[in-house]
Coordinates of C-alpha atoms and ligand atoms in Angstrom, one line a residue:
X1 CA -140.8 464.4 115.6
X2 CA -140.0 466.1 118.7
X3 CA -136.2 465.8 119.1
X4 CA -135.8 468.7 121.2
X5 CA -138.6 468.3 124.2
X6 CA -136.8 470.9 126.5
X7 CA -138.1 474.5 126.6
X8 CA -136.2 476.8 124.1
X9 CA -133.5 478.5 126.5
X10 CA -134.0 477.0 130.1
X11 CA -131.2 475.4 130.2
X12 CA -128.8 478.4 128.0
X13 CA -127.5 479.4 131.6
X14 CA -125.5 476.6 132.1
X15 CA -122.8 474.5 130.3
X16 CA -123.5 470.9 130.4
X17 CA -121.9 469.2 133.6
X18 CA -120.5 466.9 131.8
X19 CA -118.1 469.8 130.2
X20 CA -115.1 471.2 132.3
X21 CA -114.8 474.4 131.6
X22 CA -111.4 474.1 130.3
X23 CA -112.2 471.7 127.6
X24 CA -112.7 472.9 124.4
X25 CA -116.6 472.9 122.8
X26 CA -116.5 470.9 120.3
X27 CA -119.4 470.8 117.0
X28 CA -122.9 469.5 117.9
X29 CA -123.2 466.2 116.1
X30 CA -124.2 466.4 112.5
X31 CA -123.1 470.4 112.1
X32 CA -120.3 471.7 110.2
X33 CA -118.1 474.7 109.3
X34 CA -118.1 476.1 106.1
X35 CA -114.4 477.5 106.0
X36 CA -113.1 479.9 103.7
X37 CA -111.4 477.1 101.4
X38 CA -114.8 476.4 100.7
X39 CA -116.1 479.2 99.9
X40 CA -115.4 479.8 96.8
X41 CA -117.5 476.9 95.4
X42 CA -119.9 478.2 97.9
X43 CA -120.2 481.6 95.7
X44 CA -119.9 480.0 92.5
X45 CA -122.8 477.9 93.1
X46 CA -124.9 480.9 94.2
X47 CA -124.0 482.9 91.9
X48 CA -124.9 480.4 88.9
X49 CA -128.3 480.0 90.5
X50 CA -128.8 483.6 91.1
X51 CA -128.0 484.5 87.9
X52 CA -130.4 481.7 86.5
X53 CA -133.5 483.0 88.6
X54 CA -133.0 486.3 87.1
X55 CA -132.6 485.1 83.6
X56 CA -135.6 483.1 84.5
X57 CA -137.8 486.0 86.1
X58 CA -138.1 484.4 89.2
X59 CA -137.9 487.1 92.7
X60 CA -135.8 485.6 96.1
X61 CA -137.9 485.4 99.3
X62 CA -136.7 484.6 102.5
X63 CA -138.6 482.6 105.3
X64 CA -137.9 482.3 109.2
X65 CA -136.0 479.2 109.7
X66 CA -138.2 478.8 112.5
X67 CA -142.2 478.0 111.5
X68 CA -145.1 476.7 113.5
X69 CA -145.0 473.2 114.0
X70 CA -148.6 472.4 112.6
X71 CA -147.1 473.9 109.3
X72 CA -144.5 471.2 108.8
X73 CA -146.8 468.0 110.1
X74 CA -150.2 469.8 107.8
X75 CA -147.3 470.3 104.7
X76 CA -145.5 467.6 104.6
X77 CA -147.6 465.4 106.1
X78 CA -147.6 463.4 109.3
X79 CA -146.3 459.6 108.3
X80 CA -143.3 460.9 106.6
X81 CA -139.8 460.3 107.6
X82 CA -139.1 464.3 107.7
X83 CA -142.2 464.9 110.7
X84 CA -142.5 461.3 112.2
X85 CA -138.4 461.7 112.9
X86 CA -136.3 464.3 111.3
X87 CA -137.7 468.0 112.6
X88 CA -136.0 469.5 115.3
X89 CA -139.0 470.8 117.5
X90 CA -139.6 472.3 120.5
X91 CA -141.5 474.8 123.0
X92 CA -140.7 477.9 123.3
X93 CA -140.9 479.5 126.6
X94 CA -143.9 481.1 125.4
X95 CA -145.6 478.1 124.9
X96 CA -145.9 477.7 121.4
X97 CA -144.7 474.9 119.1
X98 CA -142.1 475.4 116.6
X99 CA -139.9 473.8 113.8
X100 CA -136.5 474.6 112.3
X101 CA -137.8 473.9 109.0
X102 CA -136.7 471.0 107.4
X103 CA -137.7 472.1 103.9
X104 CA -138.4 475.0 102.4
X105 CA -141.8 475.0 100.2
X106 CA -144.1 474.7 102.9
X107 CA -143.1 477.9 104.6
X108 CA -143.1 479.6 101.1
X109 CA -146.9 478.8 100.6
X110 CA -147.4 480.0 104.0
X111 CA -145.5 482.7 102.9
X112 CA -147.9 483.1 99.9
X113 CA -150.7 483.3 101.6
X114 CA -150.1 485.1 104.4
X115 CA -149.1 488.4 102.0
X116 CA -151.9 487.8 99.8
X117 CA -149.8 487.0 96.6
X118 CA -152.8 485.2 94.9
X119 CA -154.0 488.8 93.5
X120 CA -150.4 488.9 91.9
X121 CA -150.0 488.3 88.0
X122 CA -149.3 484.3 88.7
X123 CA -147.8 482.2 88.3
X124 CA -145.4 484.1 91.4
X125 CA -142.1 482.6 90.7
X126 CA -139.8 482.7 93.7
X127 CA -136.4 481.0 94.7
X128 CA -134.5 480.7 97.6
X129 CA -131.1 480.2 99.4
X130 CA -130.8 479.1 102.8
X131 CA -130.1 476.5 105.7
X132 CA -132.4 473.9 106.9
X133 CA -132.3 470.8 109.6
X134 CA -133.4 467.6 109.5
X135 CA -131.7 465.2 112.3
X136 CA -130.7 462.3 110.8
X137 CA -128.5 459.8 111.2
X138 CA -125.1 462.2 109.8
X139 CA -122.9 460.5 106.8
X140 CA -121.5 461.3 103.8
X141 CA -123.3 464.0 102.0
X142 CA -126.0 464.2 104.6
X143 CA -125.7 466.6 107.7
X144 CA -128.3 467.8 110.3
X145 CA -128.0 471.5 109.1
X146 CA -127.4 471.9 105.4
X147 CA -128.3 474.3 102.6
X148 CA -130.6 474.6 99.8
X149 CA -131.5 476.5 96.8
X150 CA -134.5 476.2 95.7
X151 CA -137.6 477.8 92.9
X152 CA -140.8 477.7 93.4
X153 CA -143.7 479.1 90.5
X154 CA -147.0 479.2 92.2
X155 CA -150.5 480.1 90.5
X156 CA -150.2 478.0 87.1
X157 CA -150.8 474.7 86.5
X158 CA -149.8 473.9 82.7
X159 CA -147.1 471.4 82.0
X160 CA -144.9 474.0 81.0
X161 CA -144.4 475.3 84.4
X162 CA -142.9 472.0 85.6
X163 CA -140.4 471.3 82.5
X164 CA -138.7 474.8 83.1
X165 CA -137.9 473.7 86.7
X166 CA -136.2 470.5 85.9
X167 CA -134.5 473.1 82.8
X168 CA -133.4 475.3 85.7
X169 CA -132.1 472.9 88.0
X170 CA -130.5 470.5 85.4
X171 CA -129.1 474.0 84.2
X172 CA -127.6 474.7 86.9
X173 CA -125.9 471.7 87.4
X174 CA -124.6 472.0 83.7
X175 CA -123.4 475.1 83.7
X176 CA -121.6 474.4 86.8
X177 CA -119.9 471.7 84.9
X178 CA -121.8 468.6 86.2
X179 CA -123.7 466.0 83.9
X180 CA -126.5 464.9 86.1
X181 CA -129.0 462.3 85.0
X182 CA -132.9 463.6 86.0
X183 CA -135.6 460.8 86.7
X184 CA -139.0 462.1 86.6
X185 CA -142.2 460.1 87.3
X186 CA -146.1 461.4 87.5
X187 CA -147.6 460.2 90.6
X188 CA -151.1 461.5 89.0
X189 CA -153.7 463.0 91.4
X190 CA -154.8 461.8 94.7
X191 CA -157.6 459.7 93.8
X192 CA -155.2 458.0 90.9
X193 CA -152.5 457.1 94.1
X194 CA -155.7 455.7 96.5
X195 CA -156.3 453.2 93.8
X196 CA -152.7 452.8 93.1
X197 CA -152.0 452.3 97.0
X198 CA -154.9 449.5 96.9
X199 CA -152.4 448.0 94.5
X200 CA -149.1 448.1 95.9
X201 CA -150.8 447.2 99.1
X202 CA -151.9 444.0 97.9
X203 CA -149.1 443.1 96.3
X204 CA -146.8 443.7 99.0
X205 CA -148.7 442.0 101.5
X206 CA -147.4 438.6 101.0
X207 CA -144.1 439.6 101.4
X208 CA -144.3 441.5 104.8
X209 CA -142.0 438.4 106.7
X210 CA -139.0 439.5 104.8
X211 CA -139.3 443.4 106.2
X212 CA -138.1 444.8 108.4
X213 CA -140.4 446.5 111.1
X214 CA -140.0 449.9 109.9
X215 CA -141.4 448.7 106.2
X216 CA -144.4 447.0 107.6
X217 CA -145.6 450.2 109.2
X218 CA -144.7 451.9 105.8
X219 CA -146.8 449.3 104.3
X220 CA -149.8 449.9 106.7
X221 CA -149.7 453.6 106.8
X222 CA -148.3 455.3 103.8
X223 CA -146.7 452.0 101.1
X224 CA -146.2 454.7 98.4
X225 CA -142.8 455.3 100.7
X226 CA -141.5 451.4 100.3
X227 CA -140.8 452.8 96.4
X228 CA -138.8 455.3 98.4
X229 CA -136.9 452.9 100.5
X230 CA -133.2 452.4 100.2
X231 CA -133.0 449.2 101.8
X232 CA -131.6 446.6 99.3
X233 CA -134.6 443.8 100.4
X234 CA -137.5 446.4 99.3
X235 CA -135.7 447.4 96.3
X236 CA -135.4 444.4 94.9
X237 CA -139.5 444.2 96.0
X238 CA -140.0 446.7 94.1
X239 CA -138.9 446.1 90.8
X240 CA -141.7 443.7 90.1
X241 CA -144.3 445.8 91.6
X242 CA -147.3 447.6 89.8
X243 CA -146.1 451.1 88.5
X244 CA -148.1 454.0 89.0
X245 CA -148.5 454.9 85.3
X246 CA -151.3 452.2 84.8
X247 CA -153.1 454.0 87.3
X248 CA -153.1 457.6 86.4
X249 CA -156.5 459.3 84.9
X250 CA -156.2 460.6 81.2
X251 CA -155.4 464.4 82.2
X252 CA -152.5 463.3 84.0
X253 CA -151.5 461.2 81.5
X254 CA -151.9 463.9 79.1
X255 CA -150.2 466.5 81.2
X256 CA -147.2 464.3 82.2
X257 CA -146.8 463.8 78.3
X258 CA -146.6 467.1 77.8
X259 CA -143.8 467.7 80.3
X260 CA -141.7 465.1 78.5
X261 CA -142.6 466.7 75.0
X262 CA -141.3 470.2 76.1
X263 CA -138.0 468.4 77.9
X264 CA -137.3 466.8 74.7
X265 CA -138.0 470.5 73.2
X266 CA -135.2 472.1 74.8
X267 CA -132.8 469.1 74.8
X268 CA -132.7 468.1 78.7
X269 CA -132.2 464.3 79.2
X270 CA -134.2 462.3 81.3
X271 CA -135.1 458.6 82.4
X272 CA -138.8 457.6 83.4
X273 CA -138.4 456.2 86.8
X274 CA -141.9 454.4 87.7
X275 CA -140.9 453.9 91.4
X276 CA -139.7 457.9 92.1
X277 CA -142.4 459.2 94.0
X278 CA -140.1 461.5 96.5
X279 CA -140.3 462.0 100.3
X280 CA -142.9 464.1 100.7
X281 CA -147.3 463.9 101.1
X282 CA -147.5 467.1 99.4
X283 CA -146.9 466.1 95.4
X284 CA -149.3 465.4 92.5
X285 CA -148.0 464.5 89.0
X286 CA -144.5 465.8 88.0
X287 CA -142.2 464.6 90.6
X288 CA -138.4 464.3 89.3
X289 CA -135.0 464.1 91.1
X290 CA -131.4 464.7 89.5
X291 CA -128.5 462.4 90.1
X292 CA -124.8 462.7 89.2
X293 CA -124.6 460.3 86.1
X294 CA -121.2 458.9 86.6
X295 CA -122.1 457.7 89.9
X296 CA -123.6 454.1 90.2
X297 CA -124.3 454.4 93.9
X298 CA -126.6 457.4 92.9
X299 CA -129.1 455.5 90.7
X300 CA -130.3 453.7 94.4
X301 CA -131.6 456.9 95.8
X302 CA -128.5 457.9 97.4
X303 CA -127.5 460.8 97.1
X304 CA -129.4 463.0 94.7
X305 CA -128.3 466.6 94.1
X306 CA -132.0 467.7 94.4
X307 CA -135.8 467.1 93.4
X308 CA -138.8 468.5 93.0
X309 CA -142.4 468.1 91.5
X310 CA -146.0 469.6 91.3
X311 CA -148.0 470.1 94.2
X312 CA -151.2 471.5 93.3
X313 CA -153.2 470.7 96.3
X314 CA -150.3 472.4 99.2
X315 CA -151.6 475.6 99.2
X316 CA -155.1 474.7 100.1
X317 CA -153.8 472.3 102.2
X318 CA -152.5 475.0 104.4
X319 CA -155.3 477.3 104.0
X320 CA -155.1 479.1 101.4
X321 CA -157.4 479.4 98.2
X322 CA -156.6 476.2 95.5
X323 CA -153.3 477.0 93.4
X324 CA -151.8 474.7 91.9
X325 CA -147.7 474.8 91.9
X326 CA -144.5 473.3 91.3
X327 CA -141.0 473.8 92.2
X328 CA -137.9 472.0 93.2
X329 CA -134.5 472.2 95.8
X330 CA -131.5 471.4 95.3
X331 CA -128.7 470.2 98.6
X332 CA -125.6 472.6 98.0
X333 CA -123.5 470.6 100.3
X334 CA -123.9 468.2 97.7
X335 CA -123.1 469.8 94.6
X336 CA -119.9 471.4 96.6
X337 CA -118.9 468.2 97.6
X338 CA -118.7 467.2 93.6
X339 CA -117.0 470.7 92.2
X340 CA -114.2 469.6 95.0
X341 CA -114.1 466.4 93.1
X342 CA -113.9 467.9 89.7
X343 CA -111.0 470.3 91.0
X344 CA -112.6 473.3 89.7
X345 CA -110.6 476.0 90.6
X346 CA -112.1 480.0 90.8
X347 CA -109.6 482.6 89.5
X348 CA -108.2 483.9 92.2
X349 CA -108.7 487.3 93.1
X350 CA -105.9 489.9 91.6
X351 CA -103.8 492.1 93.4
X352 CA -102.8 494.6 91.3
X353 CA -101.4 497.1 93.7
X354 CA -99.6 496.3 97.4
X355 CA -99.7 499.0 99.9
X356 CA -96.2 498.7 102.3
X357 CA -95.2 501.2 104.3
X358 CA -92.4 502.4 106.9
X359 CA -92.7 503.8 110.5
X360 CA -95.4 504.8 112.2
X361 CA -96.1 508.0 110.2
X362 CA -95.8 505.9 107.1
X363 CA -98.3 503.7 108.5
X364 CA -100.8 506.2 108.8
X365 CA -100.2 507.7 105.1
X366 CA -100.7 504.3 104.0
X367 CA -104.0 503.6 105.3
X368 CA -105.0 506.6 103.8
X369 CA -103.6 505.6 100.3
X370 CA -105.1 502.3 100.6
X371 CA -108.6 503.9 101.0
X372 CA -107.9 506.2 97.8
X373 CA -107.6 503.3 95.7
X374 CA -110.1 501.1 97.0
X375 CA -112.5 504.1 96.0
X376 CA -111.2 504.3 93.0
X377 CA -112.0 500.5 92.3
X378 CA -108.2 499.1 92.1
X379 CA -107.8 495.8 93.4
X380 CA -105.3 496.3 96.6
X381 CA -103.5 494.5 99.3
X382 CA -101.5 495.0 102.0
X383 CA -100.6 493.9 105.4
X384 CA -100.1 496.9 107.6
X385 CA -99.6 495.0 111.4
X386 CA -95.8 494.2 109.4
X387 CA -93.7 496.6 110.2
X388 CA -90.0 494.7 108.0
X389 CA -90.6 495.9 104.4
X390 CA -88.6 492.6 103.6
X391 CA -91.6 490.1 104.8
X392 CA -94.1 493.4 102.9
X393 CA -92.5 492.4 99.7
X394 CA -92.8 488.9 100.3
X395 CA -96.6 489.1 100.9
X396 CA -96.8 491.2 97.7
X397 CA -94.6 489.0 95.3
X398 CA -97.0 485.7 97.0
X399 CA -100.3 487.8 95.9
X400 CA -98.7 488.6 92.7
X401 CA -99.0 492.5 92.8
X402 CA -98.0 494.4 89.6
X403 CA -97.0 497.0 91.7
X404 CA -96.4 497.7 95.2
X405 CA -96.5 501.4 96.8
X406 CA -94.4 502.2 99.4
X407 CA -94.5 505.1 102.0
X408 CA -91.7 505.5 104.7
X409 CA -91.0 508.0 107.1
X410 CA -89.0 510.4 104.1
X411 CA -92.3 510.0 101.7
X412 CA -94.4 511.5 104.1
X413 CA -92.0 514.1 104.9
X414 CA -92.0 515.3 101.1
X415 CA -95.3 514.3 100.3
X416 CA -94.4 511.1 97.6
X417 CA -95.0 507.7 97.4
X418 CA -92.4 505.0 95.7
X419 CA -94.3 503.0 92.9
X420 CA -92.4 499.7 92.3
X421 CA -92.7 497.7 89.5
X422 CA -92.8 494.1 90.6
X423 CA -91.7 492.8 87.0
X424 CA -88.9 494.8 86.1
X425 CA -88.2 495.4 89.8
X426 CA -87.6 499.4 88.9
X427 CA -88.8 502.1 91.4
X428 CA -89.7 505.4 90.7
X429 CA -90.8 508.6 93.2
X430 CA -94.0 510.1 92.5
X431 CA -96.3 513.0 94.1
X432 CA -98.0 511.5 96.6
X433 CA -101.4 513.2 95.8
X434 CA -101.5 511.6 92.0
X435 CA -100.7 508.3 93.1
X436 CA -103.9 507.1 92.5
X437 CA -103.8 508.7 89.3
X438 CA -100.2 507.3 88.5
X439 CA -102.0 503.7 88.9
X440 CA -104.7 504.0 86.2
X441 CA -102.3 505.8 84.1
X442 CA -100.3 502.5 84.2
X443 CA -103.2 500.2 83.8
X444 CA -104.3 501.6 81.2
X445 CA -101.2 501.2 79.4
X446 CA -100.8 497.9 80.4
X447 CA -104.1 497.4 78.9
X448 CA -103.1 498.8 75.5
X449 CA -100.0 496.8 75.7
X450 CA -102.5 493.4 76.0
X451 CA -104.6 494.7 73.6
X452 CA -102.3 495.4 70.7
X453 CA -100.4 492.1 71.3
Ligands
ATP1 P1 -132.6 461.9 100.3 O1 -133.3 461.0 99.4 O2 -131.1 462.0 99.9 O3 -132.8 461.8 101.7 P2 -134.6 463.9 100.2 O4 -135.6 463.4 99.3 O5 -134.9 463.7 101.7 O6 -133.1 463.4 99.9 P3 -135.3 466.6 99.5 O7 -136.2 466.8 100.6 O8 -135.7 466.3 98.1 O9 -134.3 465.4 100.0 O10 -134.2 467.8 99.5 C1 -133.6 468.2 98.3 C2 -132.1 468.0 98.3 O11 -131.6 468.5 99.5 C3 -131.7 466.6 98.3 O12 -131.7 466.0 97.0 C4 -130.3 466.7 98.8 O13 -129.4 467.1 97.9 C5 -130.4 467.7 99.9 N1 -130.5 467.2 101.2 C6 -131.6 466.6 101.8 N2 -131.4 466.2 103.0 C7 -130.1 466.5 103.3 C8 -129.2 466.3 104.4 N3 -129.6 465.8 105.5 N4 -127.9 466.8 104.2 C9 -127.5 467.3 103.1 N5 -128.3 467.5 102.0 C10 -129.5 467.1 102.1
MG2 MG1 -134.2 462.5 103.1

């Protein structure tokens, strides 16, 4: 933990010394800028997901970035990778310990209890969209700030509950145009996993010279995580070690069962994975992940687009009365990453009306013309700081305007406006008080015309 040891703002007075002040700042290590060629996949990606929580019933929340350490290291537990060495924390000047949070569903069970939401109607289905940090080594796909979206349903505990999040997040993916493969396992209840630790401990013992010294202190604190490992040696380990299934109770059983029934119900694809158990303390049963399908890499843990489970004993965990839950995130940098791949395109905003104008007088109709028709909901452009009409033109040919209005110093004077017609490149004068009016008059035909044809 503890990456950060220095108290929050002491040193914010000075630059580092090692920094002239001429040189330019550069990006801390691991951070990035999400420019507006990005965007766009950006907004399809949130809107698909937004649009999907509604359909789905679920309500946004938003939660501090910043949470009380205890939180993180009480959630998701102490010997994981996230708390033993991915939180950024640190002391405020205050003296109290906090977290950039390096996942979301601990602060959202906070969240819950905090406002009470067990007297709700459960279960409380809730999503969210935001950034979190987790300092590890930086690489492909993996950053130290990056975002997720995420659904939680808290207060239920039936099967169904967890089959409609992997729907929702293999949904997404779909309707985003992406074919993504979902594992799902059932690491049972935590009695089921001491008895199944017992196992994997025993059978792993014998081969503790071939590991590294990391995977011995797996092994000794928390072995469930060597299924989790990435490294090639423990994988291949792994593939003839117990599975977890032949240690789960008969209600786990029976509920993981039913999970799979209702995903084959409603037609989502999925592959058991007996060694998925996921990152984090705080699961029980359901835990699943979703990885692109025409990516080989991806079937070795790298790289998943998101995950989730059940984690019926979190709440309580963190104080709160028993509720059992579920939910899942997904990374966004991720699922950008592959839409850039796929060369999905967005349709590109449309200009249908450019706003050029003459003079400084012109100017100042102009603005006020602009305004008129971005009230009225007509899709303008312009680029006033030109003052050559030539390079006005050229910017409204490039945005591909229907039609571009133009006000010079002689409009103003008898109170018209030019309307050009980019197509058939004729002009006509009109009073400058119906211009607006002019516009939809001509959409609207142009509309008929479209429609009729
Ligand atoms: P991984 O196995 O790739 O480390 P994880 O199990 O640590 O993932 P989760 O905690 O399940 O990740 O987070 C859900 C999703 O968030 C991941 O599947 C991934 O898409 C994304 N994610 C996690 N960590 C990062 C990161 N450092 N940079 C970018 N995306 C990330
Ligand atoms: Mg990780």
């Amino acid at each position: 933990m503890a990456t950060v040891k220095k108290t929050a703002g002491a040193s914010a007075k000075k630059d580092s010394p090692s920094k002239k002040a001429s040189q330019p700042i550069g990006l801390v290590r691991g951070m990035r800028d999400i420019l507006p060629s990005e965007q766009m996949y950006w907004r399809m990606i949130y809107d698909k997901a937004s649009a999907l929580c509604d359909a789905y019933g679920l309500e946004r929340i938003e939660t501090p970035v910043l949470e009380d350490t205890a939180l993180f290291v009480r959630g998701v537990g102490k010997q994981t990778d996230i708390v033993e060495k991915e939180m950024y924390s640190f002391q405020t000047s205050g003296g109290d310990n906090v977290s950039l949070r390096p996942e979301g569903t601990a602060g959202i069970c906070r969240a819950y209890i905090h406002h009470g939401m067990v007297s709700l109607p459960q279960p409380v289905k809730l999503w969210y969209w935001g950034p979190f940090f987790r300092h590890e080594r930086p690489q492909s796909g993996r950053y130290r700030q990056f975002y997720q979206f995420g659904c939680e349903l808290l207060g239920e505990e039936d099967a169904v509950i967890d089959a409609q999040l992997v729907l929702m997040s293999w949904l997404l993916l779909k309707e985003l145009g992406i074919e993504a493969t979902v594992k799902i396992n059932s690491i049972g209840t935590a009695e089921c996993r001491a008895n199944y630790r017992n196992a994997l401990v025993a059978y792993f013992r014998p081969k503790r010279s071939r590991m590294s010294e990391d995977d011995k202190k797996r092994l000794l604190k928390n072995p469930l995580r060597l299924l989790d490992s990435k490294d090639p040696v423990i994988q291949e380990m792994t593939a003839e070690a117990p599975q977890i299934v032949d240690w789960l109770d008969e209600a786990s059983k029976n509920h993981f069962m039913r999970v799979l029934e209702y995903l084959d119900e409603v037609g989502v694809p999925y592959q058991l994975d007996p060694f998925l158990v996921r990152g984090l303390d705080y699961y029980t049963n359901t835990v699943f992940e979703l990885f692109d399908s025409s990516n080989e890499d991806s079937e070795h843990g790298q790289n998943a687009y998101g995950g989730g489970g059940r984690y019926d004993g979190l709440v309580e965990l963190l104080g709160g009365q028993h509720t059992p839950a579920a939910g899942f995130a997904m990374g966004i940098e991720r699922i950008v990453s592959k839409l850039k791949s796929m060369n999905v395109t967005a349709d590109k905003k449309r200009v249908d009306v450019f706003v050029a104008q003459l003079g400084e007088q012109g100017r100042k109709r102009a603005l006020a013309i602009f305004e008129e028709l971005r009230l009225a909901g007509i899709n303008s452009s312009e680029s006033f700081a030109k003052s050559s009409i030539k390079s006005q033109m050229e910017a409204a040919n490039r945005l591909g305007a229907r039609w571009t209005l133009i006000v010079g110093q002689k409009e103003v004077l008898d109170g018209t406006v030019i309307i050009r017609d980019m197509e058939a490149g004729t002009q006509e004068i009109v009073d400058g008080r119906k211009v607006v009016h002019e516009i939809q008059k001509k959409m609207q035909q142009q509309d008929e015309v479209k429609g009729s044809n």
